[in-house]
């Protein structure tokens, strides 16, 4: 009987799990993964969708990246903000972006937001919450503007305004009090920026600057660092200068190389 | 064979011996159980999804359709290269199951062609293992 050969597959490798468990038992802690503490928001206004995010990435209680990008592109008309473990959000959005491109080639049409939503949802549910990515997905397709919130275990919400992340309650307070239907672009941008600022100032996991992304039928406007409410107060142009004597010299040893090396005179290299 | 059907199988590390300092004392139970819940998901998900799809098609269209799909599957999975350096590209099988249109972690993470411990198997030993002619007890690891 001919046995069918299963080809070696790529993907995750679990070779070191047992070793890591042994090391943890002996007291060696794994390095903390980079999380985006975060405030991410989305809003539907008269002509489309506005997505907003802060720009701080934390590693435990340390700020790892003061100006990271949390708004990822899934397609030309679909963007996604990500909160949770930074590696998970980036890799999931990259994978779904590739899957959407394959899907576009197969169907010959522009991607719809519900397609991206279904792909993200089934992927996250498959991994039962081990992929910790909370996303706000927004876009404008042939059926109009759409906004969805996706939770790490795979459930989704379809809403006119959504917030996620550790600063979501602060941002939701702003939305609940000031949201109204059919806002203009300026009103929408002001409200989203105010919601992100509320998260930046009231939540420790969010900080630095405000990024905005406006998606309409005509295209996308990506405003990186739209507002910078936390500038560094003073940066010296000269940089650091250390005078001689700052570092204590413990010992000095001089080896004259002329005694080790013989120097010969000769012709240069021939052409 | 029953051992092929069971999910749990004892791995035989032909490339490196058991590392006691890093992994603890060797035991069969340790090697047989999966180490991480995601490993369980990865190993069972595809089979489970295929079975679910098959049973849904059977209920919707009758038992002839999934039987025909199974026969197509068996035919297409026999087109393989002889074991050696090049892995078999199961193009027909992938097109039937829809794998050609999918993109997952195995497409960009840990490509087996790039792994450091890649040991190219001898073609003759591989064919013997595939045909079941080999008397070597560790022959099933070559598959």
Short mmCIF file of C-alpha atoms in Angstrom, two decimals:
data_model
loop_
_atom_site.label_atom_id
_atom_site.label_comp_id
_atom_site.label_asym_id
_atom_site.label_seq_id
_atom_site.Cartn_x
_atom_site.Cartn_y
_atom_site.Cartn_z
CA UNK A 1 0.00 0.00 0.00
CA UNK A 2 1.42 3.37 -0.96
CA UNK A 3 1.46 5.76 1.97
CA UNK A 4 0.63 9.36 1.18
CA UNK A 5 3.54 11.58 2.09
CA UNK A 6 2.54 14.63 4.11
CA UNK A 7 4.88 17.49 3.20
CA UNK A 8 6.66 19.34 6.00
CA UNK A 9 4.66 22.46 6.73
CA UNK A 10 5.77 25.85 7.95
CA UNK A 11 3.86 27.90 10.50
CA UNK A 12 4.32 27.74 14.24
CA UNK A 13 7.07 25.65 15.80
CA UNK A 14 6.46 24.28 19.30
CA UNK A 15 9.96 22.81 19.79
CA UNK A 16 10.97 25.10 22.62
CA UNK A 17 7.72 25.12 24.63
CA UNK A 18 8.86 22.40 27.02
CA UNK A 19 12.23 24.03 27.53
CA UNK A 20 10.58 27.39 28.25
CA UNK A 21 8.23 25.80 30.77
CA UNK A 22 11.22 24.23 32.52
CA UNK A 23 13.02 27.59 32.64
CA UNK A 24 9.92 29.35 34.00
CA UNK A 25 9.69 26.76 36.77
CA UNK A 26 13.29 27.51 37.68
CA UNK A 27 12.55 31.23 37.91
CA UNK A 28 13.73 32.65 34.59
CA UNK A 29 11.01 34.98 33.33
CA UNK A 30 10.15 35.33 29.68
CA UNK A 31 10.65 38.83 28.19
CA UNK A 32 7.45 40.89 28.28
CA UNK A 33 5.90 41.27 24.88
CA UNK A 34 5.23 44.65 23.33
CA UNK A 35 1.63 45.70 23.90
CA UNK A 36 -0.14 48.69 22.50
CA UNK A 37 -1.95 49.90 25.67
CA UNK A 38 -3.97 52.17 23.48
CA UNK A 39 -6.97 54.17 22.65
CA UNK A 40 -8.45 53.41 19.23
CA UNK A 41 -11.72 54.84 17.95
CA UNK A 42 -13.86 54.89 14.84
CA UNK A 43 -16.78 57.02 13.73
CA UNK A 44 -19.19 57.11 10.78
CA UNK A 45 -19.95 60.64 9.55
CA UNK A 46 -21.91 61.97 6.60
CA UNK A 47 -19.50 61.00 3.78
CA UNK A 48 -17.58 58.06 5.24
CA UNK A 49 -15.56 56.72 8.16
CA UNK A 50 -12.98 58.39 10.42
CA UNK A 51 -10.55 56.18 12.37
CA UNK A 52 -8.31 57.52 15.13
CA UNK A 53 -5.53 56.10 17.31
CA UNK A 54 -2.90 57.22 19.79
CA UNK A 55 0.79 56.38 19.22
CA UNK A 56 2.24 54.85 22.42
CA UNK A 57 3.49 51.25 22.62
CA UNK A 58 4.27 49.86 26.07
CA UNK A 59 6.33 46.91 27.34
CA UNK A 60 5.08 46.34 30.86
CA UNK A 61 5.40 49.77 32.45
CA UNK A 62 8.00 51.12 30.02
CA UNK A 63 7.12 53.13 26.94
CA UNK A 64 8.76 51.13 24.15
CA UNK A 65 7.76 53.29 21.19
CA UNK A 66 6.72 56.92 21.52
CA UNK A 67 5.41 57.22 17.99
CA UNK A 68 4.20 53.90 16.62
CA UNK A 69 1.60 53.41 13.89
CA UNK A 70 -1.56 51.67 14.98
CA UNK A 71 -3.67 52.25 11.87
CA UNK A 72 -2.95 49.45 9.38
CA UNK A 73 -4.00 49.20 5.75
CA UNK A 74 -6.01 46.14 4.77
CA UNK A 75 -7.02 47.34 1.30
CA UNK A 76 -7.13 50.64 -0.56
CA UNK A 77 -10.54 51.37 0.92
CA UNK A 78 -10.37 49.43 4.21
CA UNK A 79 -8.24 50.38 7.23
CA UNK A 80 -7.96 48.81 10.66
CA UNK A 81 -6.77 50.11 14.05
CA UNK A 82 -5.22 47.50 16.34
CA UNK A 83 -4.96 47.19 20.13
CA UNK A 84 -3.46 44.38 22.19
CA UNK A 85 -0.17 42.58 21.57
CA UNK A 86 1.58 44.58 18.83
CA UNK A 87 2.96 41.50 17.03
CA UNK A 88 -0.48 39.89 16.93
CA UNK A 89 -2.25 42.96 15.51
CA UNK A 90 0.43 43.58 12.90
CA UNK A 91 0.67 39.99 11.73
CA UNK A 92 -3.09 39.42 11.68
CA UNK A 93 -3.68 42.59 9.67
CA UNK A 94 -0.84 41.71 7.26
CA UNK A 95 -2.21 38.21 6.77
CA UNK A 96 -5.76 39.41 6.18
CA UNK A 97 -4.45 42.05 3.78
CA UNK A 98 -2.74 39.28 1.75
CA UNK A 99 -5.87 37.14 1.87
CA UNK A 100 -7.96 40.08 0.66
CA UNK A 101 -5.59 40.59 -2.26
CA UNK A 102 -5.87 36.91 -3.24
CA UNK A 103 -9.63 37.26 -2.94
CA UNK A 104 -9.62 40.30 -5.22
CA UNK A 105 -7.74 38.34 -7.85
CA UNK A 106 -10.15 35.44 -7.53
CA UNK A 107 -13.34 37.53 -7.70
CA UNK A 108 -12.21 40.49 -9.84
CA UNK A 109 -13.96 43.03 -7.60
CA UNK A 110 -12.99 45.58 -4.96
CA UNK A 111 -12.91 44.22 -1.42
CA UNK A 112 -15.84 44.73 0.89
CA UNK A 113 -15.55 45.49 4.57
CA UNK A 114 -17.63 42.45 5.55
CA UNK A 115 -15.15 40.20 3.74
CA UNK A 116 -12.31 41.56 5.86
CA UNK A 117 -14.51 41.26 8.93
CA UNK A 118 -15.33 37.60 8.27
CA UNK A 119 -11.68 36.72 7.65
CA UNK A 120 -10.54 38.44 10.86
CA UNK A 121 -13.37 36.96 12.87
CA UNK A 122 -12.84 33.37 11.76
CA UNK A 123 -9.08 33.65 12.27
CA UNK A 124 -9.41 35.01 15.81
CA UNK A 125 -12.06 32.47 16.78
CA UNK A 126 -9.93 29.64 15.44
CA UNK A 127 -7.17 30.55 17.89
CA UNK A 128 -9.59 30.84 20.83
CA UNK A 129 -8.24 34.13 22.12
CA UNK A 130 -4.54 33.19 22.04
CA UNK A 131 -4.07 35.80 19.30
CA UNK A 132 -4.76 38.86 21.43
CA UNK A 133 -5.79 41.47 18.89
CA UNK A 134 -8.69 43.89 19.46
CA UNK A 135 -9.45 45.80 16.27
CA UNK A 136 -11.57 48.64 14.99
CA UNK A 137 -12.21 47.97 11.31
CA UNK A 138 -13.57 50.68 9.03
CA UNK A 139 -13.93 51.19 5.30
CA UNK A 140 -15.98 52.45 2.39
CA UNK A 141 -17.05 49.97 -0.27
CA UNK A 142 -19.79 49.73 -2.93
CA UNK A 143 -22.44 49.32 -0.24
CA UNK A 144 -21.39 52.42 1.71
CA UNK A 145 -19.39 53.19 4.87
CA UNK A 146 -19.00 50.46 7.50
CA UNK A 147 -17.51 50.35 10.97
CA UNK A 148 -16.94 47.22 13.06
CA UNK A 149 -15.31 46.38 16.39
CA UNK A 150 -13.57 42.96 16.61
CA UNK A 151 -12.73 41.40 20.00
CA UNK A 152 -9.80 38.99 20.63
CA UNK A 153 -11.98 35.90 20.97
CA UNK A 154 -13.70 36.47 17.65
CA UNK A 155 -16.93 38.33 18.40
CA UNK A 156 -17.79 41.46 16.43
CA UNK A 157 -19.99 44.54 16.73
CA UNK A 158 -21.34 46.73 13.96
CA UNK A 159 -21.70 50.27 15.24
CA UNK A 160 -21.89 53.92 14.20
CA UNK A 161 -19.06 54.71 16.65
CA UNK A 162 -16.65 52.34 18.41
CA UNK A 163 -13.76 52.49 20.85
CA UNK A 164 -11.28 49.78 21.94
CA UNK A 165 -8.19 49.45 24.09
CA UNK A 166 -7.32 50.46 27.64
CA UNK A 167 -8.46 54.05 27.00
CA UNK A 168 -11.75 52.98 25.46
CA UNK A 169 -13.88 54.13 28.39
CA UNK A 170 -12.38 57.63 28.36
CA UNK A 171 -12.92 57.89 24.60
CA UNK A 172 -16.43 56.43 24.79
CA UNK A 173 -17.39 59.10 27.32
CA UNK A 174 -16.57 61.77 24.71
CA UNK A 175 -18.44 59.92 21.96
CA UNK A 176 -21.55 59.23 24.01
CA UNK A 177 -21.93 62.87 24.99
CA UNK A 178 -21.14 64.54 21.64
CA UNK A 179 -21.97 62.10 18.84
CA UNK A 180 -24.79 62.94 16.42
CA UNK A 181 -25.79 61.53 13.06
CA UNK A 182 -24.62 63.06 9.77
CA UNK A 183 -21.75 65.13 11.11
CA UNK A 184 -19.57 67.14 8.76
CA UNK A 185 -15.94 66.24 8.20
CA UNK A 186 -14.61 68.99 10.50
CA UNK A 187 -16.99 68.06 13.33
CA UNK A 188 -16.09 64.38 12.94
CA UNK A 189 -12.34 65.04 12.97
CA UNK A 190 -12.67 67.31 16.01
CA UNK A 191 -14.70 64.72 17.92
CA UNK A 192 -12.31 61.86 17.10
CA UNK A 193 -9.29 63.96 18.08
CA UNK A 194 -11.01 64.95 21.33
CA UNK A 195 -11.80 61.31 22.12
CA UNK A 196 -8.19 60.22 21.53
CA UNK A 197 -6.88 63.13 23.60
CA UNK A 198 -9.22 62.09 26.39
CA UNK A 199 -7.64 58.63 26.27
CA UNK A 200 -4.12 60.08 26.07
CA UNK A 201 -4.52 62.26 29.14
CA UNK A 202 -6.57 59.93 31.32
CA UNK A 203 -5.09 56.48 30.57
CA UNK A 204 -1.52 55.38 31.32
CA UNK A 205 -1.39 52.93 28.43
CA UNK A 206 -2.07 55.63 25.82
CA UNK A 207 -0.03 58.69 25.05
CA UNK A 208 2.00 60.81 22.63
CA UNK A 209 0.26 61.86 19.42
CA UNK A 210 -3.05 61.48 17.59
CA UNK A 211 -3.26 59.69 14.20
CA UNK A 212 -6.31 60.12 12.01
CA UNK A 213 -7.52 58.27 8.92
CA UNK A 214 -10.50 59.51 6.88
CA UNK A 215 -12.00 57.06 4.38
CA UNK A 216 -14.53 58.27 1.83
CA UNK A 217 -15.86 57.14 -1.52
CA UNK A 218 -13.17 59.25 -3.24
CA UNK A 219 -10.18 57.91 -1.33
CA UNK A 220 -8.26 57.86 1.90
CA UNK A 221 -6.65 60.71 3.81
CA UNK A 222 -4.09 59.40 6.30
CA UNK A 223 -3.11 62.18 8.74
CA UNK A 224 -0.09 60.89 10.62
CA UNK A 225 0.49 62.88 13.85
CA UNK A 226 -2.55 65.07 13.25
CA UNK A 227 -2.20 66.50 16.76
CA UNK A 228 0.89 66.44 18.96
CA UNK A 229 -0.26 67.37 22.46
CA UNK A 230 2.89 65.95 24.14
CA UNK A 231 5.93 67.58 22.58
CA UNK A 232 9.36 67.18 24.18
CA UNK A 233 9.95 70.50 25.90
CA UNK A 234 13.64 70.97 25.12
CA UNK A 235 16.03 69.07 22.91
CA UNK A 236 19.61 70.30 22.82
CA UNK A 237 20.97 70.65 19.28
CA UNK A 238 24.54 70.08 20.41
CA UNK A 239 23.78 66.64 21.75
CA UNK A 240 25.77 65.26 24.68
CA UNK A 241 29.26 66.53 25.45
CA UNK A 242 31.46 64.78 27.96
CA UNK A 243 34.60 66.63 29.08
CA UNK A 244 37.79 64.68 29.68
CA UNK A 245 37.86 63.25 33.17
CA UNK A 246 34.19 62.06 33.24
CA UNK A 247 35.30 58.44 33.03
CA UNK A 248 37.92 57.21 35.53
CA UNK A 249 40.94 55.59 33.86
CA UNK A 250 41.86 52.42 35.76
CA UNK A 251 44.96 51.34 33.83
CA UNK A 252 46.85 52.14 30.62
CA UNK A 253 48.78 49.75 28.36
CA UNK A 254 50.54 50.88 25.18
CA UNK A 255 51.71 48.27 22.64
CA UNK A 256 53.93 49.79 19.94
CA UNK A 257 52.98 47.92 16.78
CA UNK A 258 56.31 48.53 15.06
CA UNK A 259 57.78 45.67 17.14
CA UNK A 260 55.04 43.21 16.05
CA UNK A 261 54.81 44.03 12.38
CA UNK A 262 57.53 44.18 9.73
CA UNK A 263 57.03 46.97 7.23
CA UNK A 264 58.39 46.34 3.72
CA UNK A 265 58.68 48.89 0.97
CA UNK A 266 57.50 47.69 -2.38
CA UNK A 267 55.81 48.58 -5.67
CA UNK A 268 52.17 49.45 -5.85
CA UNK A 269 49.62 47.04 -7.35
CA UNK A 270 50.05 46.36 -11.03
CA UNK A 271 47.16 47.37 -13.28
CA UNK B 1 -2.77 0.86 10.40
CA UNK B 2 -4.13 1.94 13.75
CA UNK B 3 -1.02 3.86 14.68
CA UNK B 4 -1.38 6.11 11.66
CA UNK B 5 -4.94 7.03 12.53
CA UNK B 6 -4.29 7.97 16.15
CA UNK B 7 -3.56 11.62 16.85
CA UNK B 8 -0.94 10.82 19.45
CA UNK B 9 2.30 9.33 18.16
CA UNK B 10 5.69 9.11 19.80
CA UNK B 11 8.23 11.27 17.98
CA UNK B 12 11.60 9.80 17.20
CA UNK B 13 14.30 12.49 17.29
CA UNK B 14 16.68 11.21 14.67
CA UNK B 15 18.61 14.50 14.41
CA UNK B 16 19.37 15.20 18.08
CA UNK B 17 19.27 13.17 21.33
CA UNK B 18 17.09 14.19 24.27
CA UNK B 19 18.52 17.28 25.98
CA UNK B 20 18.07 16.67 29.72
CA UNK B 21 19.39 20.03 30.92
CA UNK B 22 17.00 22.00 28.75
CA UNK B 23 13.93 19.78 28.71
CA UNK B 24 14.04 17.78 31.93
CA UNK B 25 14.30 14.00 32.30
CA UNK B 26 13.14 12.02 29.30
CA UNK B 27 9.76 10.35 29.47
CA UNK B 28 7.41 8.97 26.85
CA UNK B 29 4.40 10.74 28.34
CA UNK B 30 6.15 14.09 27.93
CA UNK B 31 6.71 13.53 24.24
CA UNK B 32 3.26 12.16 23.52
CA UNK B 33 1.07 15.00 24.88
CA UNK B 34 0.93 18.30 22.99
CA UNK B 35 2.82 21.11 24.74
CA UNK B 36 0.57 24.08 23.97
CA UNK B 37 -3.16 24.54 23.32
CA UNK B 38 -2.36 26.28 20.05
CA UNK B 39 -0.51 23.13 18.94
CA UNK B 40 -3.73 21.16 19.47
CA UNK B 41 -5.64 23.73 17.43
CA UNK B 42 -3.08 23.66 14.62
CA UNK B 43 -3.05 19.89 14.35
CA UNK B 44 -6.82 19.31 14.56
CA UNK B 45 -8.33 22.32 12.84
CA UNK B 46 -7.88 21.36 9.19
CA UNK B 47 -9.23 17.84 9.62
CA UNK B 48 -12.16 19.09 11.68
CA UNK B 49 -13.04 21.75 9.13
CA UNK B 50 -12.89 19.24 6.29
CA UNK B 51 -15.16 16.83 8.14
CA UNK B 52 -17.66 19.58 8.95
CA UNK B 53 -17.73 20.75 5.35
CA UNK B 54 -18.16 17.19 4.12
CA UNK B 55 -21.09 16.49 6.42
CA UNK B 56 -22.79 19.78 5.47
CA UNK B 57 -22.42 19.00 1.75
CA UNK B 58 -23.74 15.51 2.34
CA UNK B 59 -26.84 16.85 4.05
CA UNK B 60 -27.44 19.49 1.41
CA UNK B 61 -26.69 17.58 -1.81
CA UNK B 62 -26.84 13.89 -0.95
CA UNK B 63 -24.12 11.32 -0.33
CA UNK B 64 -22.91 11.01 -3.94
CA UNK B 65 -21.25 14.45 -4.03
CA UNK B 66 -18.92 14.00 -1.04
CA UNK B 67 -18.06 10.48 -2.18
CA UNK B 68 -17.00 11.85 -5.54
CA UNK B 69 -15.00 14.58 -3.79
CA UNK B 70 -13.24 11.90 -1.72
CA UNK B 71 -12.34 9.93 -4.84
CA UNK B 72 -10.97 13.08 -6.50
CA UNK B 73 -8.97 13.76 -3.37
CA UNK B 74 -7.48 10.31 -3.31
CA UNK B 75 -6.54 10.47 -6.98
CA UNK B 76 -4.93 13.89 -6.72
CA UNK B 77 -2.99 13.09 -3.57
CA UNK B 78 -1.12 10.30 -5.34
CA UNK B 79 0.76 12.62 -7.70
CA UNK B 80 3.95 13.04 -5.74
CA UNK B 81 7.61 13.49 -6.47
CA UNK B 82 9.99 10.77 -5.26
CA UNK B 83 11.19 11.65 -1.77
CA UNK B 84 14.45 13.53 -1.82
CA UNK B 85 15.35 17.18 -1.95
CA UNK B 86 12.29 18.61 -3.69
CA UNK B 87 8.99 18.51 -1.79
CA UNK B 88 5.89 17.47 -3.75
CA UNK B 89 3.84 20.39 -4.95
CA UNK B 90 0.30 19.05 -4.64
CA UNK B 91 -1.11 21.55 -7.09
CA UNK B 92 -4.17 19.55 -8.10
CA UNK B 93 -5.03 18.69 -4.52
CA UNK B 94 -4.56 22.29 -3.40
CA UNK B 95 -6.78 23.53 -6.19
CA UNK B 96 -9.49 21.02 -5.25
CA UNK B 97 -9.47 21.83 -1.55
CA UNK B 98 -9.21 25.57 -2.19
CA UNK B 99 -5.82 25.83 -0.49
CA UNK B 100 -4.45 27.75 -3.50
CA UNK B 101 -6.60 30.75 -2.65
CA UNK B 102 -5.76 30.74 1.03
CA UNK B 103 -2.93 32.46 2.83
CA UNK B 104 -1.92 31.41 6.31
CA UNK B 105 0.93 31.33 8.81
CA UNK B 106 2.60 28.38 7.10
CA UNK B 107 3.16 30.51 3.98
CA UNK B 108 5.50 33.00 5.55
CA UNK B 109 6.63 31.60 8.93
CA UNK B 110 9.23 28.84 9.28
CA UNK B 111 9.55 27.76 5.68
CA UNK B 112 10.87 24.18 5.95
CA UNK B 113 13.25 24.84 3.04
CA UNK B 114 14.99 27.48 5.20
CA UNK B 115 15.26 25.46 8.43
CA UNK B 116 18.74 24.98 9.89
CA UNK B 117 18.26 21.31 10.72
CA UNK B 118 17.19 20.27 7.24
CA UNK B 119 18.50 16.79 6.53
CA UNK B 120 17.89 15.72 2.92
CA UNK B 121 16.67 12.12 3.01
CA UNK B 122 18.24 9.53 0.74
CA UNK B 123 15.90 8.91 -2.20
CA UNK B 124 16.12 5.13 -2.05
CA UNK B 125 15.46 4.96 1.68
CA UNK B 126 12.53 7.30 1.22
CA UNK B 127 10.98 5.17 -1.53
CA UNK B 128 11.46 2.04 0.54
CA UNK B 129 9.71 3.67 3.48
CA UNK B 130 6.89 4.87 1.27
CA UNK B 131 6.30 1.44 -0.23
CA UNK B 132 6.56 -0.24 3.16
CA UNK B 133 9.48 -2.41 2.06
CA UNK B 134 12.01 -1.14 4.56
CA UNK B 135 12.99 -3.36 7.49
CA UNK B 136 14.46 -0.40 9.37
CA UNK B 137 12.37 0.24 12.55
CA UNK B 138 12.73 4.01 12.24
CA UNK B 139 11.53 4.04 8.65
CA UNK B 140 8.19 5.69 9.43
CA UNK B 141 10.06 8.84 10.47
CA UNK B 142 11.24 9.32 6.92
CA UNK B 143 7.66 9.99 5.80
#
